XYZ file of C-alpha atoms in Angstrom:
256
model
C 183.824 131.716 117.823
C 180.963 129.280 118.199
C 180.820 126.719 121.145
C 180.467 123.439 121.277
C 176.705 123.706 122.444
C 175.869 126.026 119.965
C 177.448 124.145 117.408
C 175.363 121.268 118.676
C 172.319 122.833 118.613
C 172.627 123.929 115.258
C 173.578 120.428 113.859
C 169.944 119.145 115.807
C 167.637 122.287 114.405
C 169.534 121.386 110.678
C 168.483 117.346 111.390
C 165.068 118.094 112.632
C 164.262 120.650 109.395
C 165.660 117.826 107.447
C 163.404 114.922 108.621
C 160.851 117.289 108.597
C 161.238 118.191 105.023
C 161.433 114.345 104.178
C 158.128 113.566 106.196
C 156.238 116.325 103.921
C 157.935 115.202 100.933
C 156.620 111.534 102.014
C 153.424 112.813 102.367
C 152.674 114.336 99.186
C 154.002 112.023 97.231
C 151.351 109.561 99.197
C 148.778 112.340 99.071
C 149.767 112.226 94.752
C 149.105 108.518 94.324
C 146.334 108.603 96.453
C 144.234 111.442 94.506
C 145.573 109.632 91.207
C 144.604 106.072 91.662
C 140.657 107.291 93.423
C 140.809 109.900 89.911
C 141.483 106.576 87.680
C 138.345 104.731 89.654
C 135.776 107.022 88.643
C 133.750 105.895 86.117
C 132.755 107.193 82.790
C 129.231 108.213 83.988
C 130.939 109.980 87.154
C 133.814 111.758 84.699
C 130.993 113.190 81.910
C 129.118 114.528 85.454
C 132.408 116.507 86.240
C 133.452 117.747 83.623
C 130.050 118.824 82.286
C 129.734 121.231 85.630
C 133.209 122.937 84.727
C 131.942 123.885 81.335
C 132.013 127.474 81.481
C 128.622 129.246 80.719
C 128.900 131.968 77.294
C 132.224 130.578 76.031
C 132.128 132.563 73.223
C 134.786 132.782 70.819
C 134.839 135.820 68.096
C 136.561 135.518 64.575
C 139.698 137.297 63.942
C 139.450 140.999 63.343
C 140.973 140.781 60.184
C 137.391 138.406 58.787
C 134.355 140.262 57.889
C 131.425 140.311 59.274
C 132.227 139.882 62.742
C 130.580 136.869 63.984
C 130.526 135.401 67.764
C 130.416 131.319 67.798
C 129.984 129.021 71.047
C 130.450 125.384 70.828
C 128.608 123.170 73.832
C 128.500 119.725 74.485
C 124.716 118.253 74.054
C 124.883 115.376 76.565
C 121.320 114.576 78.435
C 120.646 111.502 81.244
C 117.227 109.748 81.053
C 115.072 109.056 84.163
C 117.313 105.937 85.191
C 120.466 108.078 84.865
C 121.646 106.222 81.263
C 123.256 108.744 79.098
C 120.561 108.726 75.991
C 122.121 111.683 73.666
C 125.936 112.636 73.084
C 126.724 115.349 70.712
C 127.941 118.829 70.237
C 126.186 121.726 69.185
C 127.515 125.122 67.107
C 126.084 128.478 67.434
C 127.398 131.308 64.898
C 126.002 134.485 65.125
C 126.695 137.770 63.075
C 126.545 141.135 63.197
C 123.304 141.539 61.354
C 121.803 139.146 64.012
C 121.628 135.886 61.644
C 122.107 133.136 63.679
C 122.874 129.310 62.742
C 122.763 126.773 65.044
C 123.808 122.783 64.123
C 123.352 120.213 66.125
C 125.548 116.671 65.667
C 124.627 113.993 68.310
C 123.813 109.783 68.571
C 120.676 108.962 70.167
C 118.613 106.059 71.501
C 115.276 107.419 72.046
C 112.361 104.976 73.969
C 110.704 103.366 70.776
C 114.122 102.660 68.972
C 116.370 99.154 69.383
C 119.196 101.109 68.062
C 121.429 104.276 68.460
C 120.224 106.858 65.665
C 122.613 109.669 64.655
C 120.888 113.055 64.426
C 121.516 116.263 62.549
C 119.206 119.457 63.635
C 119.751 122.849 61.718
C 117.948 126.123 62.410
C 118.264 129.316 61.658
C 116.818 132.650 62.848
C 117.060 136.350 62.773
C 117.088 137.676 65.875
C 116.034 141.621 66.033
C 116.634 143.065 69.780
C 114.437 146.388 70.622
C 117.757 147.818 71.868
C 121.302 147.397 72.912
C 120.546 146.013 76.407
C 117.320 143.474 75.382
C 117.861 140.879 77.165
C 118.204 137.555 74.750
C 114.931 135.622 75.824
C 113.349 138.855 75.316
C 114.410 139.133 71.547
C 111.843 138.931 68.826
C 113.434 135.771 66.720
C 112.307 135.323 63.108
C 112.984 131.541 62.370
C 114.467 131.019 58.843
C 114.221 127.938 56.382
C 117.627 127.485 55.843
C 118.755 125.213 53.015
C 121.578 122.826 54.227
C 124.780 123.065 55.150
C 128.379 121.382 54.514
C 131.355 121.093 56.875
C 134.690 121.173 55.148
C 137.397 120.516 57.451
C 141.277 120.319 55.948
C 139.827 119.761 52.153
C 137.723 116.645 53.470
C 133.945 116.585 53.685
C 133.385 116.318 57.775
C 129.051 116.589 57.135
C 126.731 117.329 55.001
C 122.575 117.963 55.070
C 120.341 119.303 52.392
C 116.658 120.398 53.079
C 114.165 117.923 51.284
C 110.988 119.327 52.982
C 109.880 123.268 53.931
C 107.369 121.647 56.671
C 109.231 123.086 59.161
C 111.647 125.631 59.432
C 113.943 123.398 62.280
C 115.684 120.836 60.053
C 115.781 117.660 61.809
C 117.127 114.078 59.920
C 118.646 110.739 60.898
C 121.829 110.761 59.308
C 123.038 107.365 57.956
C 126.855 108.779 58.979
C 127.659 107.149 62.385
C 128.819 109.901 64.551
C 130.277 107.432 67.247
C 132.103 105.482 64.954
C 136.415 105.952 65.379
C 135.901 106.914 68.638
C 133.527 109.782 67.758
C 135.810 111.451 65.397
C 133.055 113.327 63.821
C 131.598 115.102 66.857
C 135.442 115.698 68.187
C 136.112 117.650 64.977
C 133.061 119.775 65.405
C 134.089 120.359 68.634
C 137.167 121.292 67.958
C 136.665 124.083 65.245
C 138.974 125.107 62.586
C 136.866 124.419 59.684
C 135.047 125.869 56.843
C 131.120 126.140 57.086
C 128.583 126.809 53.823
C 125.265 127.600 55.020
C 122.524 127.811 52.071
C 120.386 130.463 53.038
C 119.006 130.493 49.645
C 119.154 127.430 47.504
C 122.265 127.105 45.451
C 123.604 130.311 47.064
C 125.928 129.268 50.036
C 127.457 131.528 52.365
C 130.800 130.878 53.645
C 131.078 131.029 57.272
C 135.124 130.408 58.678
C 134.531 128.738 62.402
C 137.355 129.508 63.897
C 139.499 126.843 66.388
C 137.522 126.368 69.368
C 140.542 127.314 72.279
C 138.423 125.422 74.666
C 138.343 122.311 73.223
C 140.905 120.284 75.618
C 141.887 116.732 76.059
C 139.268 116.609 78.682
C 136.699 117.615 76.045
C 137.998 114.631 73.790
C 137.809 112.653 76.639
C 134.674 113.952 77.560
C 132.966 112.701 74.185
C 134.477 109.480 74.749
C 133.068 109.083 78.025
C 129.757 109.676 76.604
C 130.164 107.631 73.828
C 130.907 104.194 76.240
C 127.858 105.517 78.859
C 125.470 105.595 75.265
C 127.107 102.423 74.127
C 126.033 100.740 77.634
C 122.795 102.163 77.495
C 122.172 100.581 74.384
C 123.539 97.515 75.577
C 120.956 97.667 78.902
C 117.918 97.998 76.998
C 119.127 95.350 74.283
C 119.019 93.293 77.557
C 115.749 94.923 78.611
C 114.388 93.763 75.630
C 115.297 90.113 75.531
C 114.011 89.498 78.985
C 110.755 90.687 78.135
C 110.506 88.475 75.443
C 111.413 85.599 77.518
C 108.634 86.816 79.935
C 106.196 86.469 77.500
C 106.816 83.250 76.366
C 106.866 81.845 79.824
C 103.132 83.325 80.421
């Protein structure tokens, strides 16, 4: 049989480990709010910063076992900062690779380069063959045979998502403004690329595509939508700055 002290003392610890328990509940609900609202104060410049260092170097994603040839893809974002910290280019880039070392690389991204009043929307293609001297080469150390590829088409759920054809053999990089407005719909373009899942022809040789199945890219995220949104408002503002750049200097000059 318990006393009445001991009975007493056991009603006090059961108080105390109950206020106690309601003091840390208190608290991290607090703590919650607190780390929500500062996360909902950074800005758009400050979110692209973060998430850009948690991008995990080498992603790369292989197609199923059942597709031949074996190819290894990586998707990255292609987001640069110009010497006043203005985001200046916000794309994505795709990398396929196959077993007889053929590599394609595509490149999707809006621009506003110095000499331009406007955001131009870019589309870079290369190929190469890349021929290591054995298994453990190192990558930089490959001998890479550039290729002039011919074009390439993007078919994503039976709808064209891009296009490019080669006009000129000048160079073996394919590089063209694009009259297709990557940032338009809130960049539903580049978040497609990013997100795989689609069906890519690559002409090697003219009139002879090759079919290359990108498979879903399982690290595209809502923070990598979010990401290219984010960019997209920082390039839209940096457009917007040197619009406003632009119209002071004229007024400068017709004060002189």
């Amino acid at each position: 049989m318990f006393n009445v002290a001991e009975i007493t003392k056991r009603i006090l610890l059961f108080l105390i480990s109950l206020v106690l328990i309601i003091l840390y509940l208190v608290s991290a609900t607090t703590s919650y709010a607190n780390n929500s609202e500062s996360f909902q104060n950074i800005s758009p410049k400050q979110m692209i910063k973060q998430e850009i260092s948690n991008v995990p170097e080498n992603s790369i994603i292989f197609n199923e076992a059942q597709e031949y040839p074996l190819r290894s893809f990586t998707f990255d974002p292609i987001i640069y900062f110009n010497e006043n910290d203005q985001v200046w280019i916000c794309g994505v880039e795709l990398a396929a690779l196959d077993y007889t070392g053929t590599k394609v690389i595509i490149s999707l991204y809006s621009a506003i380069f110095e000499d331009e009043k406007h955001i131009s929307h870019m589309i870079m293609l290369e190929g190469e063959h890349v021929a290591p001297d054995g298994p453990d080469t190192p990558y930089e150390d490959i001998e890479k045979i550039g290729l002039y590829v011919q074009g390439f088409e993007i078919i994503k759920k039976n709808d064209l998502l891009t296009k490019v054809v080669r006009e000129s053999r000048q160079s073996k990089k394919l590089k063209i403004e694009t009259d297709q407005n990557f940032i338009k719909a809130g960049g539903f373009v580049l978040k497609e690329f990013f997100a795989g899942d689609y069906d890519l022809n690559v002409e090697f040789l003219k009139n002879l595509p090759v079919h290359i199945p990108v498979p879903k890219n399982k690290h595209y995220n809502k923070q990598k939508a979010e990401l290219i949104d984010n960019c997209i408002i920082e390039l839209r503002q940096t457009n917007k700055n040197k619009e406003t750049n632009e119209v002071i200097k004229q007024e400068l000059v017709l004060l002189k």
